[in-house]
PDB file of C-alpha atoms in Angstrom:
ATOM      1  CA  MET Q   1      29.467 -64.532 -40.209  1.00  0.00           C
ATOM      2  CA  VAL Q   2      28.443 -64.202 -43.840  1.00  0.00           C
ATOM      3  CA  ASP Q   3      25.213 -62.715 -45.146  1.00  0.00           C
ATOM      4  CA  ARG Q   4      23.213 -65.753 -46.244  1.00  0.00           C
ATOM      5  CA  ARG Q   5      21.225 -63.695 -48.750  1.00  0.00           C
ATOM      6  CA  SER Q   6      24.174 -63.094 -51.062  1.00  0.00           C
ATOM      7  CA  ARG Q   7      26.869 -65.656 -51.621  1.00  0.00           C
ATOM      8  CA  PRO Q   8      30.420 -64.379 -52.178  1.00  0.00           C
ATOM      9  CA  GLY Q   9      30.651 -65.966 -55.615  1.00  0.00           C
ATOM     10  CA  GLU Q  10      27.545 -64.314 -57.015  1.00  0.00           C
ATOM     11  CA  ARG Q  11      27.802 -61.380 -59.397  1.00  0.00           C
ATOM     12  CA  ARG Q  12      26.348 -58.315 -57.715  1.00  0.00           C
ATOM     13  CA  ARG Q  13      25.041 -54.968 -58.863  1.00  0.00           C
ATOM     14  CA  GLY Q  14      27.092 -52.642 -56.717  1.00  0.00           C
ATOM     15  CA  HIS Q  15      26.029 -52.694 -53.074  1.00  0.00           C
ATOM     16  CA  ARG Q  16      22.340 -51.925 -53.475  1.00  0.00           C
ATOM     17  CA  GLY Q  17      20.503 -54.501 -51.398  1.00  0.00           C
ATOM     18  CA  GLN Q  18      23.686 -56.397 -50.546  1.00  0.00           C
ATOM     19  CA  ARG Q  19      24.498 -55.978 -46.876  1.00  0.00           C
ATOM     20  CA  PHE Q  20      26.636 -57.789 -44.332  1.00  0.00           C
ATOM     21  CA  ILE Q  21      23.674 -57.344 -42.000  1.00  0.00           C
ATOM     22  CA  ALA Q  22      20.859 -54.852 -42.294  1.00  0.00           C
ATOM     23  CA  HIS Q  23      21.375 -51.753 -40.150  1.00  0.00           C
ATOM     24  CA  TRP Q  24      19.019 -51.001 -37.273  1.00  0.00           C
ATOM     25  CA  SER Q  25      15.495 -50.101 -38.301  1.00  0.00           C
ATOM     26  CA  LEU Q  26      15.238 -46.355 -37.807  1.00  0.00           C
ATOM     27  CA  GLN Q  27      11.610 -46.761 -36.789  1.00  0.00           C
ATOM     28  CA  PHE Q  28      12.716 -49.255 -34.149  1.00  0.00           C
ATOM     29  CA  ILE Q  29      15.114 -46.678 -32.688  1.00  0.00           C
ATOM     30  CA  ILE Q  30      12.378 -44.031 -32.739  1.00  0.00           C
ATOM     31  CA  ASP Q  31       9.943 -46.386 -31.021  1.00  0.00           C
ATOM     32  CA  ARG Q  32      12.496 -47.293 -28.369  1.00  0.00           C
ATOM     33  CA  GLN Q  33      13.089 -43.623 -27.606  1.00  0.00           C
ATOM     34  CA  ASN Q  34       9.375 -43.152 -27.108  1.00  0.00           C
ATOM     35  CA  ALA Q  35       8.976 -46.273 -24.964  1.00  0.00           C
ATOM     36  CA  LEU Q  36       9.502 -46.344 -21.217  1.00  0.00           C
ATOM     37  CA  GLY Q  37      10.544 -49.282 -19.100  1.00  0.00           C
ATOM     38  CA  ALA Q  38       9.030 -50.310 -15.760  1.00  0.00           C
ATOM     39  CA  ASP Q  39      11.403 -47.903 -14.014  1.00  0.00           C
ATOM     40  CA  GLY Q  40      10.166 -45.002 -16.125  1.00  0.00           C
ATOM     41  CA  ASN Q  41      13.420 -44.710 -18.074  1.00  0.00           C
ATOM     42  CA  ARG Q  42      13.842 -45.063 -21.823  1.00  0.00           C
ATOM     43  CA  ILE Q  43      14.666 -48.580 -23.015  1.00  0.00           C
ATOM     44  CA  PRO Q  44      18.049 -48.795 -24.777  1.00  0.00           C
ATOM     45  CA  PRO Q  45      18.334 -50.771 -28.029  1.00  0.00           C
ATOM     46  CA  PRO Q  46      19.412 -54.414 -27.581  1.00  0.00           C
ATOM     47  CA  GLY Q  47      22.376 -54.104 -29.954  1.00  0.00           C
ATOM     48  CA  GLN Q  48      24.852 -53.192 -27.256  1.00  0.00           C
ATOM     49  CA  ARG Q  49      24.021 -56.341 -25.288  1.00  0.00           C
ATOM     50  CA  ILE Q  50      24.338 -58.540 -28.369  1.00  0.00           C
ATOM     51  CA  PHE Q  51      27.699 -57.072 -29.345  1.00  0.00           C
ATOM     52  CA  GLU Q  52      29.003 -57.261 -25.776  1.00  0.00           C
ATOM     53  CA  ALA Q  53      28.060 -60.947 -25.681  1.00  0.00           C
ATOM     54  CA  ILE Q  54      30.041 -61.543 -28.883  1.00  0.00           C
ATOM     55  CA  SER Q  55      33.007 -59.606 -27.560  1.00  0.00           C
ATOM     56  CA  ASP Q  56      32.938 -61.278 -24.127  1.00  0.00           C
ATOM     57  CA  THR Q  57      32.696 -64.893 -25.273  1.00  0.00           C
ATOM     58  CA  PRO Q  58      35.922 -66.877 -24.735  1.00  0.00           C
ATOM     59  CA  MET Q  59      35.657 -68.134 -28.311  1.00  0.00           C
ATOM     60  CA  ILE Q  60      37.432 -66.366 -31.165  1.00  0.00           C
ATOM     61  CA  SER Q  61      34.898 -64.748 -33.519  1.00  0.00           C
ATOM     62  CA  ILE Q  62      35.502 -63.892 -37.177  1.00  0.00           C
ATOM     63  CA  ALA Q  63      33.326 -61.445 -39.138  1.00  0.00           C
ATOM     64  CA  ALA Q  64      33.275 -62.280 -42.858  1.00  0.00           C
ATOM     65  CA  ASN Q  65      31.808 -59.360 -44.825  1.00  0.00           C
ATOM     66  CA  ASN Q  66      30.722 -59.869 -48.408  1.00  0.00           C
ATOM     67  CA  GLY Q  67      28.888 -56.595 -48.935  1.00  0.00           C
ATOM     68  CA  GLN Q  68      27.824 -53.434 -47.156  1.00  0.00           C
ATOM     69  CA  ALA Q  69      28.668 -53.233 -43.451  1.00  0.00           C
ATOM     70  CA  TRP Q  70      27.472 -49.813 -42.372  1.00  0.00           C
ATOM     71  CA  GLY Q  71      26.229 -48.637 -39.016  1.00  0.00           C
ATOM     72  CA  GLY Q  72      25.312 -51.694 -36.963  1.00  0.00           C
ATOM     73  CA  GLY Q  73      26.898 -53.977 -39.550  1.00  0.00           C
ATOM     74  CA  ALA Q  74      30.233 -52.235 -39.115  1.00  0.00           C
ATOM     75  CA  GLU Q  75      29.852 -52.271 -35.346  1.00  0.00           C
ATOM     76  CA  LEU Q  76      29.167 -56.017 -35.375  1.00  0.00           C
ATOM     77  CA  SER Q  77      32.449 -56.369 -37.263  1.00  0.00           C
ATOM     78  CA  TRP Q  78      34.309 -54.280 -34.677  1.00  0.00           C
ATOM     79  CA  ALA Q  79      32.825 -56.428 -31.885  1.00  0.00           C
ATOM     80  CA  CYS Q  80      34.299 -59.588 -33.403  1.00  0.00           C
ATOM     81  CA  ASP Q  81      37.900 -60.549 -32.753  1.00  0.00           C
ATOM     82  CA  LEU Q  82      38.995 -60.895 -36.378  1.00  0.00           C
ATOM     83  CA  ARG Q  83      37.650 -59.576 -39.676  1.00  0.00           C
ATOM     84  CA  ILE Q  84      37.941 -60.792 -43.270  1.00  0.00           C
ATOM     85  CA  ALA Q  85      36.275 -59.177 -46.292  1.00  0.00           C
ATOM     86  CA  GLY Q  86      35.640 -59.697 -49.968  1.00  0.00           C
ATOM     87  CA  GLU Q  87      37.201 -57.165 -52.326  1.00  0.00           C
ATOM     88  CA  SER Q  88      33.920 -55.366 -53.009  1.00  0.00           C
ATOM     89  CA  ALA Q  89      32.930 -55.032 -49.340  1.00  0.00           C
ATOM     90  CA  THR Q  90      32.578 -51.633 -47.669  1.00  0.00           C
ATOM     91  CA  TYR Q  91      32.490 -50.368 -44.095  1.00  0.00           C
ATOM     92  CA  GLY Q  92      30.912 -47.180 -42.823  1.00  0.00           C
ATOM     93  CA  GLN Q  93      29.572 -45.258 -39.844  1.00  0.00           C
ATOM     94  CA  PRO Q  94      26.998 -42.922 -41.435  1.00  0.00           C
ATOM     95  CA  GLU Q  95      25.025 -42.221 -38.238  1.00  0.00           C
ATOM     96  CA  VAL Q  96      26.012 -38.548 -38.211  1.00  0.00           C
ATOM     97  CA  GLY Q  97      23.745 -38.075 -41.240  1.00  0.00           C
ATOM     98  CA  LEU Q  98      20.816 -39.310 -39.150  1.00  0.00           C
ATOM     99  CA  GLY Q  99      21.391 -36.838 -36.352  1.00  0.00           C
ATOM    100  CA  ILE Q 100      22.791 -39.526 -34.038  1.00  0.00           C
ATOM    101  CA  ILE Q 101      26.130 -41.186 -33.280  1.00  0.00           C
ATOM    102  CA  PRO Q 102      27.370 -44.765 -33.616  1.00  0.00           C
ATOM    103  CA  GLY Q 103      26.019 -46.364 -30.468  1.00  0.00           C
ATOM    104  CA  ALA Q 104      27.429 -49.890 -30.372  1.00  0.00           C
ATOM    105  CA  GLY Q 105      31.185 -49.543 -30.796  1.00  0.00           C
ATOM    106  CA  GLY Q 106      31.719 -47.120 -33.667  1.00  0.00           C
ATOM    107  CA  THR Q 107      33.303 -44.450 -31.463  1.00  0.00           C
ATOM    108  CA  THR Q 108      35.017 -46.870 -29.066  1.00  0.00           C
ATOM    109  CA  ARG Q 109      36.010 -50.250 -30.501  1.00  0.00           C
ATOM    110  CA  LEU Q 110      36.803 -48.696 -33.885  1.00  0.00           C
ATOM    111  CA  ALA Q 111      39.052 -46.101 -32.226  1.00  0.00           C
ATOM    112  CA  ARG Q 112      41.014 -48.914 -30.604  1.00  0.00           C
ATOM    113  CA  LEU Q 113      41.398 -50.635 -33.959  1.00  0.00           C
ATOM    114  CA  ILE Q 114      42.494 -47.741 -36.183  1.00  0.00           C
ATOM    115  CA  GLY Q 115      43.387 -44.960 -33.756  1.00  0.00           C
ATOM    116  CA  PRO Q 116      41.577 -41.741 -32.836  1.00  0.00           C
ATOM    117  CA  THR Q 117      42.468 -39.713 -35.947  1.00  0.00           C
ATOM    118  CA  LYS Q 118      40.931 -42.007 -38.551  1.00  0.00           C
ATOM    119  CA  CYS Q 119      38.080 -43.067 -36.281  1.00  0.00           C
ATOM    120  CA  LEU Q 120      36.982 -39.479 -35.795  1.00  0.00           C
ATOM    121  CA  GLU Q 121      37.235 -38.925 -39.544  1.00  0.00           C
ATOM    122  CA  MET Q 122      34.979 -41.889 -40.290  1.00  0.00           C
ATOM    123  CA  ILE Q 123      32.296 -40.959 -37.775  1.00  0.00           C
ATOM    124  CA  VAL Q 124      32.073 -37.244 -38.650  1.00  0.00           C
ATOM    125  CA  ASP Q 125      32.639 -37.646 -42.409  1.00  0.00           C
ATOM    126  CA  GLY Q 126      30.019 -40.369 -42.720  1.00  0.00           C
ATOM    127  CA  ARG Q 127      31.224 -41.762 -46.022  1.00  0.00           C
ATOM    128  CA  PRO Q 128      32.012 -45.497 -46.252  1.00  0.00           C
ATOM    129  CA  ILE Q 129      35.448 -46.894 -47.033  1.00  0.00           C
ATOM    130  CA  ALA Q 130      36.405 -49.794 -49.278  1.00  0.00           C
ATOM    131  CA  ALA Q 131      37.719 -53.059 -47.892  1.00  0.00           C
ATOM    132  CA  THR Q 132      41.220 -52.294 -49.165  1.00  0.00           C
ATOM    133  CA  GLU Q 133      41.303 -49.016 -47.211  1.00  0.00           C
ATOM    134  CA  ALA Q 134      39.897 -50.731 -44.135  1.00  0.00           C
ATOM    135  CA  LEU Q 135      42.760 -53.219 -44.403  1.00  0.00           C
ATOM    136  CA  GLN Q 136      45.346 -50.431 -44.688  1.00  0.00           C
ATOM    137  CA  LEU Q 137      43.895 -48.710 -41.627  1.00  0.00           C
ATOM    138  CA  GLY Q 138      43.959 -51.898 -39.560  1.00  0.00           C
ATOM    139  CA  ALA Q 139      40.178 -52.093 -39.213  1.00  0.00           C
ATOM    140  CA  ILE Q 140      40.155 -55.562 -40.784  1.00  0.00           C
ATOM    141  CA  ASN Q 141      42.704 -58.358 -41.091  1.00  0.00           C
ATOM    142  CA  LYS Q 142      42.369 -59.757 -44.596  1.00  0.00           C
ATOM    143  CA  VAL Q 143      40.879 -59.012 -48.008  1.00  0.00           C
ATOM    144  CA  VAL Q 144      40.263 -61.834 -50.486  1.00  0.00           C
ATOM    145  CA  PRO Q 145      38.472 -62.133 -53.830  1.00  0.00           C
ATOM    146  CA  ASP Q 146      34.707 -62.104 -53.363  1.00  0.00           C
ATOM    147  CA  SER Q 147      34.402 -65.644 -54.735  1.00  0.00           C
ATOM    148  CA  ASP Q 148      36.911 -66.945 -52.163  1.00  0.00           C
ATOM    149  CA  LEU Q 149      35.468 -65.257 -49.065  1.00  0.00           C
ATOM    150  CA  ARG Q 150      33.449 -68.111 -47.612  1.00  0.00           C
ATOM    151  CA  ASP Q 151      36.154 -70.739 -48.128  1.00  0.00           C
ATOM    152  CA  ALA Q 152      38.874 -68.408 -46.855  1.00  0.00           C
ATOM    153  CA  ALA Q 153      36.901 -67.537 -43.712  1.00  0.00           C
ATOM    154  CA  VAL Q 154      36.122 -71.192 -42.952  1.00  0.00           C
ATOM    155  CA  ALA Q 155      39.739 -72.246 -43.558  1.00  0.00           C
ATOM    156  CA  TRP Q 156      41.017 -69.467 -41.286  1.00  0.00           C
ATOM    157  CA  ALA Q 157      38.562 -70.428 -38.551  1.00  0.00           C
ATOM    158  CA  ALA Q 158      39.522 -74.107 -38.886  1.00  0.00           C
ATOM    159  CA  HIS Q 159      43.215 -73.248 -38.558  1.00  0.00           C
ATOM    160  CA  ILE Q 160      42.612 -71.226 -35.380  1.00  0.00           C
ATOM    161  CA  ALA Q 161      40.269 -73.864 -33.967  1.00  0.00           C
ATOM    162  CA  GLN Q 162      43.037 -76.479 -33.979  1.00  0.00           C
ATOM    163  CA  TRP Q 163      44.769 -74.729 -31.060  1.00  0.00           C
ATOM    164  CA  PRO Q 164      43.818 -75.521 -27.443  1.00  0.00           C
ATOM    165  CA  ALA Q 165      40.640 -73.740 -26.374  1.00  0.00           C
ATOM    166  CA  TRP Q 166      42.170 -72.722 -23.044  1.00  0.00           C
ATOM    167  CA  SER Q 167      45.125 -71.123 -24.822  1.00  0.00           C
ATOM    168  CA  LEU Q 168      42.887 -69.169 -27.206  1.00  0.00           C
ATOM    169  CA  GLU Q 169      40.770 -67.943 -24.303  1.00  0.00           C
ATOM    170  CA  ALA Q 170      43.881 -66.840 -22.386  1.00  0.00           C
ATOM    171  CA  CYS Q 171      45.278 -65.016 -25.424  1.00  0.00           C
ATOM    172  CA  LYS Q 172      41.993 -63.171 -25.890  1.00  0.00           C
ATOM    173  CA  ARG Q 173      41.686 -62.301 -22.205  1.00  0.00           C
ATOM    174  CA  SER Q 174      45.235 -60.948 -21.942  1.00  0.00           C
ATOM    175  CA  PHE Q 175      44.828 -58.955 -25.162  1.00  0.00           C
ATOM    176  CA  TYR Q 176      41.594 -57.227 -24.193  1.00  0.00           C
ATOM    177  CA  ASP Q 177      42.515 -56.747 -20.542  1.00  0.00           C
ATOM    178  CA  GLY Q 178      45.735 -55.076 -21.641  1.00  0.00           C
ATOM    179  CA  GLN Q 179      43.947 -52.487 -23.754  1.00  0.00           C
ATOM    180  CA  ASP Q 180      42.199 -51.091 -20.705  1.00  0.00           C
ATOM    181  CA  LEU Q 181      45.222 -51.044 -18.389  1.00  0.00           C
ATOM    182  CA  PRO Q 182      48.370 -48.912 -18.158  1.00  0.00           C
ATOM    183  CA  LEU Q 183      51.348 -50.690 -19.719  1.00  0.00           C
ATOM    184  CA  GLY Q 184      52.894 -51.750 -16.411  1.00  0.00           C
ATOM    185  CA  ALA Q 185      49.646 -53.218 -15.133  1.00  0.00           C
ATOM    186  CA  ALA Q 186      48.984 -54.842 -18.491  1.00  0.00           C
ATOM    187  CA  ARG Q 187      52.379 -56.536 -18.394  1.00  0.00           C
ATOM    188  CA  ARG Q 188      51.788 -57.815 -14.872  1.00  0.00           C
ATOM    189  CA  ASN Q 189      48.392 -59.136 -15.932  1.00  0.00           C
ATOM    190  CA  GLU Q 190      49.951 -60.809 -18.983  1.00  0.00           C
ATOM    191  CA  SER Q 191      52.631 -62.446 -16.826  1.00  0.00           C
ATOM    192  CA  GLN Q 192      50.040 -63.748 -14.379  1.00  0.00           C
ATOM    193  CA  ILE Q 193      47.899 -65.231 -17.156  1.00  0.00           C
ATOM    194  CA  PHE Q 194      51.019 -66.815 -18.678  1.00  0.00           C
ATOM    195  CA  PHE Q 195      51.965 -68.300 -15.304  1.00  0.00           C
ATOM    196  CA  ASP Q 196      48.474 -69.670 -14.755  1.00  0.00           C
ATOM    197  CA  VAL Q 197      48.020 -71.208 -18.198  1.00  0.00           C
ATOM    198  CA  SER Q 198      51.543 -72.640 -18.468  1.00  0.00           C
ATOM    199  CA  GLY Q 199      50.993 -74.501 -15.200  1.00  0.00           C
ATOM    200  CA  ARG Q 200      47.997 -76.443 -16.475  1.00  0.00           C
ATOM    201  CA  ASP Q 201      48.514 -80.199 -16.792  1.00  0.00           C
ATOM    202  CA  ASP Q 202      47.339 -80.154 -20.398  1.00  0.00           C
ATOM    203  CA  SER Q 203      49.685 -77.279 -21.261  1.00  0.00           C
ATOM    204  CA  LEU Q 204      52.617 -79.044 -19.622  1.00  0.00           C
ATOM    205  CA  ALA Q 205      51.826 -82.233 -21.540  1.00  0.00           C
ATOM    206  CA  LEU Q 206      51.537 -80.377 -24.847  1.00  0.00           C
ATOM    207  CA  MET Q 207      54.814 -78.515 -24.318  1.00  0.00           C
ATOM    208  CA  ALA Q 208      56.520 -81.821 -23.514  1.00  0.00           C
ATOM    209  CA  GLU Q 209      55.212 -83.305 -26.783  1.00  0.00           C
ATOM    210  CA  VAL Q 210      56.531 -80.364 -28.792  1.00  0.00           C
ATOM    211  CA  GLN Q 211      59.882 -80.488 -26.992  1.00  0.00           C
ATOM    212  CA  ALA Q 212      60.173 -84.175 -27.906  1.00  0.00           C
ATOM    213  CA  ARG Q 213      59.715 -83.264 -31.564  1.00  0.00           C
ATOM    214  CA  TYR Q 214      62.439 -80.643 -31.262  1.00  0.00           C
ATOM    215  CA  ASP Q 215      64.686 -83.296 -29.720  1.00  0.00           C
ATOM    216  CA  GLN Q 216      64.025 -85.485 -32.750  1.00  0.00           C
ATOM    217  CA  GLY Q 217      65.409 -82.721 -34.992  1.00  0.00           C
ATOM    218  CA  LEU Q 218      62.163 -81.233 -36.308  1.00  0.00           C
ATOM    219  CA  ASP Q 219      62.059 -77.506 -36.978  1.00  0.00           C
ATOM    220  CA  SER Q 220      59.466 -75.188 -35.437  1.00  0.00           C
ATOM    221  CA  PHE Q 221      57.007 -75.516 -38.319  1.00  0.00           C
ATOM    222  CA  ASP Q 222      56.763 -79.285 -37.922  1.00  0.00           C
ATOM    223  CA  ALA Q 223      57.238 -79.388 -34.159  1.00  0.00           C
ATOM    224  CA  ILE Q 224      54.378 -76.986 -33.458  1.00  0.00           C
ATOM    225  CA  GLY Q 225      52.272 -77.857 -36.508  1.00  0.00           C
ATOM    226  CA  LEU Q 226      52.432 -74.541 -38.358  1.00  0.00           C
ATOM    227  CA  PRO Q 227      51.918 -74.281 -42.124  1.00  0.00           C
ATOM    228  CA  ARG Q 228      54.991 -73.213 -44.036  1.00  0.00           C
ATOM    229  CA  PRO Q 229      54.879 -69.768 -45.723  1.00  0.00           C
ATOM    230  CA  ASP Q 230      54.467 -71.224 -49.220  1.00  0.00           C
ATOM    231  CA  THR Q 231      51.304 -73.068 -48.127  1.00  0.00           C
ATOM    232  CA  VAL Q 232      49.619 -70.271 -46.134  1.00  0.00           C
TER     233      VAL Q 232
END
């Protein structure tokens, strides 16, 4: 997901006006707090539902940030499965300065990405961090030159998309299920998913094809179809 208003290769004047996505309208939040639903309760913002839908889809999502991802923009990034950024990108949770808290993953998904210590620092400090620091913390996966962001994100997505959809979905399900379970239960869940997916006819056929390549003397790079390190 790349902000269509500013292409990665364009020269930019800092981050003024350049955003991954615009944060929530503050007036919208105020209006929602003053509005009541049919049941008489306040109507929550729709952001949580949108981000949950992104997180829950069986597809692998990649957030490609070429600018300022603060507040809801950062939380959209945390809701995606993978994150890549241009060198000048920033991430921040400045909600504390508005008298509120991050409400769509900034205190939860982010904590699972970078741990409680740094997450708490980001949400109570309020200041944004550069893409390079986000990479060091584990909040994002890759940083590339701004001019390469779009091509790098598309190439990464294309590489992942070559793998079987059922295998990607199973990997994602086991990963996220395991974060919410004790280790023993997570391991049992992982083993069950492995058993289920490895018994599929299409998985059995694919494993047989790869085994045949091994039998022909190919190494793992060529047998599985992985790029060699000097071409990654």
